[in-house]
């Protein structure tokens, strides 16, 4: 549905074009890791999707959760070297924008279903 779409593949390409951003380690001592930030952002955006669409069937909600898990798995693979490091402000900003674009794909999948 989402992770098999052309839009998602284009987002992966966009992400890989910006991988250099994640080569730099944070100089701040932060307890959060890139994994924490990504997981929190994905979960928050998924909750927004569900609250915006309260009439979604349980099976479809479950499918969206599986898709969200696949997005996290893809990001963990792409960001393997930075996954357990503390993110920089610039990295967090990029992740916010990127995950917002992923949310748009979820919104699109829902609107196509209706």
Tab-separated table of N, CA, C and O in Angstrom:
chain	number	residue	atom	x	y	z
A	1	UNK	N	0.828	-1.179	0.000
A	1	UNK	CA	0.000	0.000	0.000
A	1	UNK	C	0.879	1.253	0.000
A	1	UNK	O	1.062	1.855	-1.028
A	2	UNK	N	1.453	1.621	1.142
A	2	UNK	CA	2.284	2.827	1.216
A	2	UNK	C	3.729	2.502	0.840
A	2	UNK	O	4.306	3.145	-0.035
A	3	UNK	N	4.311	1.497	1.490
A	3	UNK	CA	5.735	1.217	1.261
A	3	UNK	C	6.000	0.611	-0.121
A	3	UNK	O	7.148	0.577	-0.555
A	4	UNK	N	4.960	0.172	-0.794
A	4	UNK	CA	5.131	-0.354	-2.148
A	4	UNK	C	4.803	0.691	-3.215
A	4	UNK	O	4.903	0.416	-4.395
A	5	UNK	N	4.424	1.892	-2.794
A	5	UNK	CA	4.010	2.923	-3.740
A	5	UNK	C	5.202	3.623	-4.389
A	5	UNK	O	6.311	3.632	-3.847
A	6	UNK	N	4.943	4.211	-5.536
A	6	UNK	CA	5.979	4.987	-6.226
A	6	UNK	C	6.392	6.186	-5.385
A	6	UNK	O	7.558	6.565	-5.358
A	7	UNK	N	5.419	6.782	-4.696
A	7	UNK	CA	5.709	7.933	-3.847
A	7	UNK	C	6.686	7.593	-2.745
A	7	UNK	O	7.602	8.371	-2.452
A	8	UNK	N	6.520	6.428	-2.145
A	8	UNK	CA	7.417	6.011	-1.069
A	8	UNK	C	8.822	5.750	-1.617
A	8	UNK	O	9.812	6.135	-1.000
A	9	UNK	N	8.896	5.117	-2.772
A	9	UNK	CA	10.206	4.862	-3.388
A	9	UNK	C	10.910	6.176	-3.731
A	9	UNK	O	12.130	6.290	-3.581
A	10	UNK	N	10.141	7.168	-4.157
A	10	UNK	CA	10.718	8.491	-4.426
A	10	UNK	C	11.216	9.121	-3.120
A	10	UNK	O	12.280	9.768	-3.109
A	11	UNK	N	10.482	8.919	-2.024
A	11	UNK	CA	10.926	9.449	-0.728
A	11	UNK	C	12.211	8.768	-0.258
A	11	UNK	O	13.078	9.423	0.325
A	12	UNK	N	12.336	7.481	-0.504
A	12	UNK	CA	13.576	6.771	-0.137
A	12	UNK	C	14.745	7.349	-0.928
A	12	UNK	O	15.830	7.578	-0.374
A	13	UNK	N	14.535	7.601	-2.205
A	13	UNK	CA	15.593	8.220	-3.016
A	13	UNK	C	15.944	9.598	-2.471
A	13	UNK	O	17.122	9.950	-2.364
A	14	UNK	N	14.938	10.382	-2.130
A	14	UNK	CA	15.151	11.707	-1.544
A	14	UNK	C	15.962	11.582	-0.251
A	14	UNK	O	16.895	12.356	-0.011
A	15	UNK	N	15.612	10.602	0.566
A	15	UNK	CA	16.321	10.397	1.824
A	15	UNK	C	17.783	10.043	1.568
A	15	UNK	O	18.677	10.592	2.212
A	16	UNK	N	18.033	9.144	0.640
A	16	UNK	CA	19.412	8.731	0.373
A	16	UNK	C	20.253	9.884	-0.176
A	16	UNK	O	21.456	9.922	0.048
A	17	UNK	N	19.603	10.814	-0.869
A	17	UNK	CA	20.316	11.999	-1.361
A	17	UNK	C	20.779	12.891	-0.212
A	17	UNK	O	21.685	13.697	-0.379
A	18	UNK	N	20.152	12.747	0.949
A	18	UNK	CA	20.480	13.565	2.119
A	18	UNK	C	21.163	12.775	3.225
A	18	UNK	O	21.251	13.237	4.358
A	19	UNK	N	21.663	11.591	2.896
A	19	UNK	CA	22.312	10.747	3.909
A	19	UNK	C	23.535	11.399	4.537
A	19	UNK	O	23.843	11.149	5.706
A	20	UNK	N	24.226	12.230	3.785
A	20	UNK	CA	25.422	12.895	4.317
A	20	UNK	C	25.099	13.689	5.579
A	20	UNK	O	25.948	13.853	6.458
A	21	UNK	N	23.868	14.145	5.681
A	21	UNK	CA	23.425	14.883	6.856
A	21	UNK	C	23.579	14.049	8.132
A	21	UNK	O	23.817	14.583	9.208
A	22	UNK	N	23.493	12.733	7.992
A	22	UNK	CA	23.549	11.853	9.151
A	22	UNK	C	24.949	11.303	9.447
A	22	UNK	O	25.124	10.492	10.342
A	23	UNK	N	25.931	11.776	8.700
A	23	UNK	CA	27.307	11.373	8.976
A	23	UNK	C	27.856	12.097	10.194
A	23	UNK	O	28.741	11.612	10.865
A	24	UNK	N	27.323	13.270	10.455
A	24	UNK	CA	27.789	14.092	11.566
A	24	UNK	C	27.102	13.650	12.857
A	24	UNK	O	25.882	13.484	12.902
A	25	UNK	N	27.879	13.463	13.891
A	25	UNK	CA	27.338	13.097	15.194
A	25	UNK	C	26.997	14.357	15.978
A	25	UNK	O	27.616	15.401	15.801
A	26	UNK	N	26.021	14.230	16.843
A	26	UNK	CA	25.626	15.358	17.681
A	26	UNK	C	26.710	15.655	18.699
A	26	UNK	O	27.324	14.756	19.261
A	27	UNK	N	26.933	16.936	18.930
A	27	UNK	CA	27.908	17.339	19.946
A	27	UNK	C	27.226	17.541	21.290
A	27	UNK	O	27.879	17.656	22.312
A	28	UNK	N	25.906	17.614	21.261
A	28	UNK	CA	25.148	17.747	22.505
A	28	UNK	C	25.050	16.382	23.175
A	28	UNK	O	25.010	15.353	22.517
A	29	UNK	N	25.000	16.414	24.465
A	29	UNK	CA	24.765	15.174	25.185
A	29	UNK	C	23.251	15.064	25.351
A	29	UNK	O	22.645	15.736	26.165
A	30	UNK	N	22.686	14.221	24.544
A	30	UNK	CA	21.239	14.042	24.510
A	30	UNK	C	20.943	12.582	24.810
A	30	UNK	O	21.643	11.690	24.341
A	31	UNK	N	19.912	12.331	25.580
A	31	UNK	CA	19.577	10.953	25.925
A	31	UNK	C	18.817	10.251	24.806
A	31	UNK	O	18.776	9.034	24.760
A	32	UNK	N	18.191	11.021	23.912
A	32	UNK	CA	17.457	10.428	22.810
A	32	UNK	C	18.403	10.016	21.692
A	32	UNK	O	19.416	10.660	21.442
A	33	UNK	N	18.028	8.949	21.013
A	33	UNK	CA	18.770	8.499	19.840
A	33	UNK	C	17.950	8.806	18.594
A	33	UNK	O	16.773	9.175	18.689
A	34	UNK	N	18.564	8.634	17.446
A	34	UNK	CA	17.838	8.787	16.187
A	34	UNK	C	16.661	7.804	16.185
A	34	UNK	O	15.546	8.149	15.782
A	35	UNK	N	16.892	6.598	16.673
A	35	UNK	CA	15.819	5.597	16.764
A	35	UNK	C	14.641	6.122	17.590
A	35	UNK	O	13.478	6.003	17.189
A	36	UNK	N	14.931	6.717	18.749
A	36	UNK	CA	13.874	7.272	19.602
A	36	UNK	C	13.081	8.344	18.872
A	36	UNK	O	11.845	8.372	18.923
A	37	UNK	N	13.797	9.233	18.191
A	37	UNK	CA	13.157	10.344	17.494
A	37	UNK	C	12.273	9.825	16.363
A	37	UNK	O	11.108	10.225	16.230
A	38	UNK	N	12.802	8.916	15.563
A	38	UNK	CA	12.035	8.367	14.433
A	38	UNK	C	10.801	7.629	14.941
A	38	UNK	O	9.688	7.849	14.454
A	39	UNK	N	10.987	6.767	15.923
A	39	UNK	CA	9.869	5.985	16.451
A	39	UNK	C	8.783	6.891	17.012
A	39	UNK	O	7.589	6.683	16.761
A	40	UNK	N	9.183	7.910	17.756
A	40	UNK	CA	8.217	8.839	18.337
A	40	UNK	C	7.474	9.610	17.251
A	40	UNK	O	6.252	9.769	17.317
A	41	UNK	N	8.200	10.084	16.242
A	41	UNK	CA	7.565	10.861	15.172
A	41	UNK	C	6.589	10.009	14.364
A	41	UNK	O	5.492	10.462	14.022
A	42	UNK	N	6.987	8.780	14.055
A	42	UNK	CA	6.111	7.884	13.297
A	42	UNK	C	4.854	7.592	14.113
A	42	UNK	O	3.727	7.668	13.604
A	43	UNK	N	5.026	7.265	15.397
A	43	UNK	CA	3.880	6.959	16.255
A	43	UNK	C	2.951	8.160	16.379
A	43	UNK	O	1.721	8.023	16.275
A	44	UNK	N	3.515	9.334	16.575
A	44	UNK	CA	2.707	10.547	16.707
A	44	UNK	C	1.919	10.823	15.432
A	44	UNK	O	0.716	11.120	15.481
A	45	UNK	N	2.572	10.698	14.290
A	45	UNK	CA	1.885	10.941	13.023
A	45	UNK	C	0.814	9.886	12.752
A	45	UNK	O	-0.249	10.201	12.202
A	46	UNK	N	1.064	8.654	13.140
A	46	UNK	CA	0.067	7.604	12.959
A	46	UNK	C	-1.152	7.864	13.847
A	46	UNK	O	-2.298	7.683	13.414
A	47	UNK	N	-0.921	8.340	15.065
A	47	UNK	CA	-2.045	8.689	15.941
A	47	UNK	C	-2.859	9.837	15.344
A	47	UNK	O	-4.088	9.847	15.434
A	48	UNK	N	-2.186	10.792	14.713
A	48	UNK	CA	-2.895	11.892	14.049
A	48	UNK	C	-3.745	11.344	12.899
A	48	UNK	O	-4.913	11.728	12.747
A	49	UNK	N	-3.172	10.449	12.117
A	49	UNK	CA	-3.919	9.840	11.009
A	49	UNK	C	-5.176	9.151	11.547
A	49	UNK	O	-6.273	9.320	11.003
A	50	UNK	N	-5.036	8.399	12.628
A	50	UNK	CA	-6.185	7.697	13.196
A	50	UNK	C	-7.217	8.671	13.760
A	50	UNK	O	-8.415	8.460	13.603
A	51	UNK	N	-6.757	9.735	14.408
A	51	UNK	CA	-7.714	10.694	14.970
A	51	UNK	C	-8.428	11.483	13.867
A	51	UNK	O	-9.578	11.885	14.034
A	52	UNK	N	-7.762	11.674	12.729
A	52	UNK	CA	-8.384	12.372	11.604
A	52	UNK	C	-9.371	11.471	10.850
A	52	UNK	O	-10.184	11.954	10.081
A	53	UNK	N	-9.238	10.162	11.076
A	53	UNK	CA	-10.068	9.193	10.355
A	53	UNK	C	-10.645	8.173	11.335
A	53	UNK	O	-10.314	6.986	11.280
A	54	UNK	N	-11.537	8.609	12.227
A	54	UNK	CA	-12.041	7.712	13.263
A	54	UNK	C	-12.899	6.569	12.732
A	54	UNK	O	-13.111	5.579	13.426
A	55	UNK	N	-13.348	6.667	11.484
A	55	UNK	CA	-14.217	5.645	10.917
A	55	UNK	C	-13.474	4.498	10.222
A	55	UNK	O	-14.098	3.616	9.639
A	56	UNK	N	-12.151	4.477	10.296
A	56	UNK	CA	-11.381	3.403	9.652
A	56	UNK	C	-11.666	2.065	10.330
A	56	UNK	O	-11.725	1.983	11.560
A	57	UNK	N	-11.804	1.038	9.523
A	57	UNK	CA	-12.021	-0.300	10.063
A	57	UNK	C	-10.769	-0.774	10.788
A	57	UNK	O	-9.652	-0.376	10.467
A	58	UNK	N	-10.958	-1.663	11.749
A	58	UNK	CA	-9.850	-2.178	12.557
A	58	UNK	C	-8.799	-2.873	11.685
A	58	UNK	O	-7.602	-2.702	11.907
A	59	UNK	N	-9.246	-3.630	10.695
A	59	UNK	CA	-8.294	-4.330	9.817
A	59	UNK	C	-7.415	-3.351	9.054
A	59	UNK	O	-6.219	-3.581	8.883
A	60	UNK	N	-8.016	-2.245	8.593
A	60	UNK	CA	-7.252	-1.256	7.847
A	60	UNK	C	-6.291	-0.508	8.774
A	60	UNK	O	-5.159	-0.218	8.396
A	61	UNK	N	-6.722	-0.229	9.991
A	61	UNK	CA	-5.833	0.398	10.982
A	61	UNK	C	-4.621	-0.493	11.235
A	61	UNK	O	-3.493	-0.019	11.315
A	62	UNK	N	-4.874	-1.788	11.360
A	62	UNK	CA	-3.781	-2.731	11.590
A	62	UNK	C	-2.819	-2.732	10.404
A	62	UNK	O	-1.600	-2.741	10.591
A	63	UNK	N	-3.359	-2.680	9.202
A	63	UNK	CA	-2.513	-2.636	8.001
A	63	UNK	C	-1.655	-1.360	8.004
A	63	UNK	O	-0.469	-1.402	7.679
A	64	UNK	N	-2.246	-0.235	8.399
A	64	UNK	CA	-1.480	1.008	8.478
A	64	UNK	C	-0.374	0.912	9.528
A	64	UNK	O	0.727	1.425	9.313
A	65	UNK	N	-0.648	0.249	10.648
A	65	UNK	CA	0.388	0.068	11.673
A	65	UNK	C	1.533	-0.799	11.140
A	65	UNK	O	2.700	-0.524	11.409
A	66	UNK	N	1.188	-1.828	10.367
A	66	UNK	CA	2.224	-2.660	9.749
A	66	UNK	C	3.073	-1.841	8.779
A	66	UNK	O	4.295	-1.990	8.727
A	67	UNK	N	2.413	-0.987	8.017
A	67	UNK	CA	3.125	-0.121	7.070
A	67	UNK	C	4.054	0.840	7.832
A	67	UNK	O	5.187	1.067	7.415
A	68	UNK	N	3.574	1.387	8.945
A	68	UNK	CA	4.399	2.291	9.759
A	68	UNK	C	5.611	1.545	10.299
A	68	UNK	O	6.722	2.089	10.312
A	69	UNK	N	5.418	0.303	10.732
A	69	UNK	CA	6.545	-0.514	11.203
A	69	UNK	C	7.559	-0.739	10.080
A	69	UNK	O	8.768	-0.726	10.318
A	70	UNK	N	7.063	-0.931	8.867
A	70	UNK	CA	7.959	-1.123	7.716
A	70	UNK	C	8.763	0.141	7.432
A	70	UNK	O	9.952	0.067	7.085
A	71	UNK	N	8.143	1.300	7.601
A	71	UNK	CA	8.846	2.576	7.413
A	71	UNK	C	9.968	2.694	8.444
A	71	UNK	O	11.106	3.052	8.106
A	72	UNK	N	9.676	2.373	9.698
A	72	UNK	CA	10.703	2.420	10.752
A	72	UNK	C	11.825	1.440	10.421
A	72	UNK	O	13.014	1.772	10.562
A	73	UNK	N	11.475	0.244	9.973
A	73	UNK	CA	12.497	-0.756	9.616
A	73	UNK	C	13.376	-0.256	8.476
A	73	UNK	O	14.609	-0.421	8.514
A	74	UNK	N	12.763	0.370	7.470
A	74	UNK	CA	13.542	0.918	6.354
A	74	UNK	C	14.501	2.002	6.845
A	74	UNK	O	15.667	2.032	6.456
A	75	UNK	N	13.998	2.886	7.688
A	75	UNK	CA	14.849	3.966	8.195
A	75	UNK	C	15.966	3.416	9.073
A	75	UNK	O	17.090	3.912	9.029
A	76	UNK	N	15.683	2.379	9.844
A	76	UNK	CA	16.741	1.801	10.683
A	76	UNK	C	17.830	1.173	9.821
A	76	UNK	O	19.008	1.218	10.174
A	77	UNK	N	17.429	0.621	8.695
A	77	UNK	CA	18.405	0.028	7.779
A	77	UNK	C	19.256	1.098	7.103
A	77	UNK	O	20.477	1.003	7.048
A	78	UNK	N	18.594	2.145	6.622
A	78	UNK	CA	19.299	3.216	5.927
A	78	UNK	C	20.200	3.998	6.889
A	78	UNK	O	21.289	4.422	6.529
A	79	UNK	N	19.736	4.146	8.117
A	79	UNK	CA	20.480	4.939	9.111
A	79	UNK	C	21.238	4.068	10.114
A	79	UNK	O	21.511	4.523	11.229
A	80	UNK	N	21.591	2.875	9.730
A	80	UNK	CA	22.224	1.934	10.655
A	80	UNK	C	23.392	2.556	11.417
A	80	UNK	O	23.522	2.368	12.629
A	81	UNK	N	24.224	3.322	10.747
A	81	UNK	CA	25.384	3.924	11.393
A	81	UNK	C	25.047	5.021	12.388
A	81	UNK	O	25.807	5.292	13.314
A	82	UNK	N	23.899	5.652	12.219
A	82	UNK	CA	23.514	6.762	13.086
A	82	UNK	C	22.350	6.406	14.004
A	82	UNK	O	21.988	7.191	14.872
A	83	UNK	N	21.774	5.226	13.848
A	83	UNK	CA	20.542	4.834	14.518
A	83	UNK	C	20.603	4.969	16.040
A	83	UNK	O	19.633	5.373	16.672
A	84	UNK	N	21.741	4.654	16.620
A	84	UNK	CA	21.861	4.678	18.079
A	84	UNK	C	22.589	5.912	18.600
A	84	UNK	O	22.862	6.012	19.798
A	85	UNK	N	22.898	6.855	17.704
A	85	UNK	CA	23.540	8.104	18.123
A	85	UNK	C	22.493	9.165	18.425
A	85	UNK	O	21.364	9.103	17.957
A	86	UNK	N	22.919	10.166	19.167
A	86	UNK	CA	22.048	11.319	19.417
A	86	UNK	C	21.974	12.162	18.149
A	86	UNK	O	23.002	12.435	17.525
A	87	UNK	N	20.777	12.591	17.769
A	87	UNK	CA	20.640	13.384	16.546
A	87	UNK	C	20.991	14.846	16.773
A	87	UNK	O	20.864	15.372	17.879
A	88	UNK	N	21.429	15.485	15.707
A	88	UNK	CA	21.656	16.930	15.736
A	88	UNK	C	20.312	17.628	15.497
A	88	UNK	O	19.338	17.004	15.056
A	89	UNK	N	20.272	18.913	15.751
A	89	UNK	CA	19.063	19.703	15.495
A	89	UNK	C	18.705	19.631	14.013
A	89	UNK	O	17.529	19.498	13.645
A	90	UNK	N	19.706	19.713	13.153
A	90	UNK	CA	19.484	19.655	11.710
A	90	UNK	C	18.903	18.289	11.301
A	90	UNK	O	18.015	18.213	10.459
A	91	UNK	N	19.396	17.220	11.907
A	91	UNK	CA	18.885	15.885	11.608
A	91	UNK	C	17.432	15.750	12.053
A	91	UNK	O	16.603	15.193	11.323
A	92	UNK	N	17.113	16.272	13.228
A	92	UNK	CA	15.735	16.215	13.727
A	92	UNK	C	14.814	16.989	12.793
A	92	UNK	O	13.719	16.520	12.453
A	93	UNK	N	15.245	18.140	12.354
A	93	UNK	CA	14.448	18.953	11.441
A	93	UNK	C	14.189	18.200	10.132
A	93	UNK	O	13.062	18.182	9.621
A	94	UNK	N	15.217	17.577	9.592
A	94	UNK	CA	15.059	16.802	8.360
A	94	UNK	C	14.085	15.642	8.581
A	94	UNK	O	13.208	15.390	7.759
A	95	UNK	N	14.244	14.940	9.705
A	95	UNK	CA	13.365	13.810	10.006
A	95	UNK	C	11.910	14.259	10.155
A	95	UNK	O	10.994	13.568	9.703
A	96	UNK	N	11.689	15.420	10.777
A	96	UNK	CA	10.323	15.949	10.899
A	96	UNK	C	9.712	16.170	9.522
A	96	UNK	O	8.561	15.786	9.273
A	97	UNK	N	10.469	16.792	8.635
A	97	UNK	CA	9.975	17.056	7.283
A	97	UNK	C	9.724	15.745	6.532
A	97	UNK	O	8.690	15.565	5.893
A	98	UNK	N	10.674	14.839	6.618
A	98	UNK	CA	10.579	13.564	5.904
A	98	UNK	C	9.381	12.752	6.393
A	98	UNK	O	8.592	12.238	5.589
A	99	UNK	N	9.223	12.647	7.688
A	99	UNK	CA	8.125	11.852	8.239
A	99	UNK	C	6.784	12.534	7.967
A	99	UNK	O	5.768	11.865	7.777
A	100	UNK	N	6.790	13.843	7.875
A	100	UNK	CA	5.583	14.556	7.440
A	100	UNK	C	5.198	14.164	6.020
A	100	UNK	O	4.010	13.991	5.708
A	101	UNK	N	6.188	13.995	5.160
A	101	UNK	CA	5.925	13.550	3.786
A	101	UNK	C	5.405	12.112	3.775
A	101	UNK	O	4.516	11.767	2.988
A	102	UNK	N	5.944	11.277	4.650
A	102	UNK	CA	5.452	9.895	4.767
A	102	UNK	C	3.987	9.915	5.224
A	102	UNK	O	3.158	9.167	4.711
A	103	UNK	N	3.679	10.793	6.187
A	103	UNK	CA	2.288	10.904	6.654
A	103	UNK	C	1.373	11.260	5.495
A	103	UNK	O	0.257	10.739	5.386
A	104	UNK	N	1.834	12.133	4.619
A	104	UNK	CA	1.035	12.500	3.448
A	104	UNK	C	0.710	11.276	2.598
A	104	UNK	O	-0.383	11.176	2.030
A	105	UNK	N	1.651	10.330	2.508
A	105	UNK	CA	1.392	9.097	1.765
A	105	UNK	C	0.310	8.269	2.450
A	105	UNK	O	-0.541	7.663	1.784
A	106	UNK	N	0.331	8.246	3.773
A	106	UNK	CA	-0.709	7.538	4.514
A	106	UNK	C	-2.066	8.202	4.273
A	106	UNK	O	-3.067	7.529	4.042
A	107	UNK	N	-2.098	9.532	4.325
A	107	UNK	CA	-3.335	10.270	4.071
A	107	UNK	C	-3.863	9.964	2.667
A	107	UNK	O	-5.061	9.769	2.480
A	108	UNK	N	-2.960	9.908	1.712
A	108	UNK	CA	-3.343	9.618	0.336
A	108	UNK	C	-3.907	8.211	0.215
A	108	UNK	O	-4.917	7.990	-0.475
A	109	UNK	N	-3.286	7.249	0.867
A	109	UNK	CA	-3.768	5.861	0.826
A	109	UNK	C	-5.175	5.765	1.404
A	109	UNK	O	-6.027	5.033	0.886
A	110	UNK	N	-5.429	6.526	2.459
A	110	UNK	CA	-6.757	6.518	3.072
A	110	UNK	C	-7.774	7.172	2.147
A	110	UNK	O	-8.874	6.653	1.964
A	111	UNK	N	-7.414	8.291	1.539
A	111	UNK	CA	-8.370	8.984	0.660
A	111	UNK	C	-8.685	8.151	-0.588
A	111	UNK	O	-9.804	8.203	-1.087
A	112	UNK	N	-7.730	7.367	-1.047
A	112	UNK	CA	-7.980	6.502	-2.203
A	112	UNK	C	-8.896	5.342	-1.834
A	112	UNK	O	-9.607	4.812	-2.672
A	113	UNK	N	-8.874	4.978	-0.582
A	113	UNK	CA	-9.698	3.863	-0.099
A	113	UNK	C	-11.156	4.281	0.040
A	113	UNK	O	-12.057	3.450	-0.076
A	114	UNK	N	-11.399	5.551	0.301
A	114	UNK	CA	-12.776	6.026	0.551
A	114	UNK	C	-13.568	6.150	-0.726
A	114	UNK	O	-13.161	6.249	-1.782
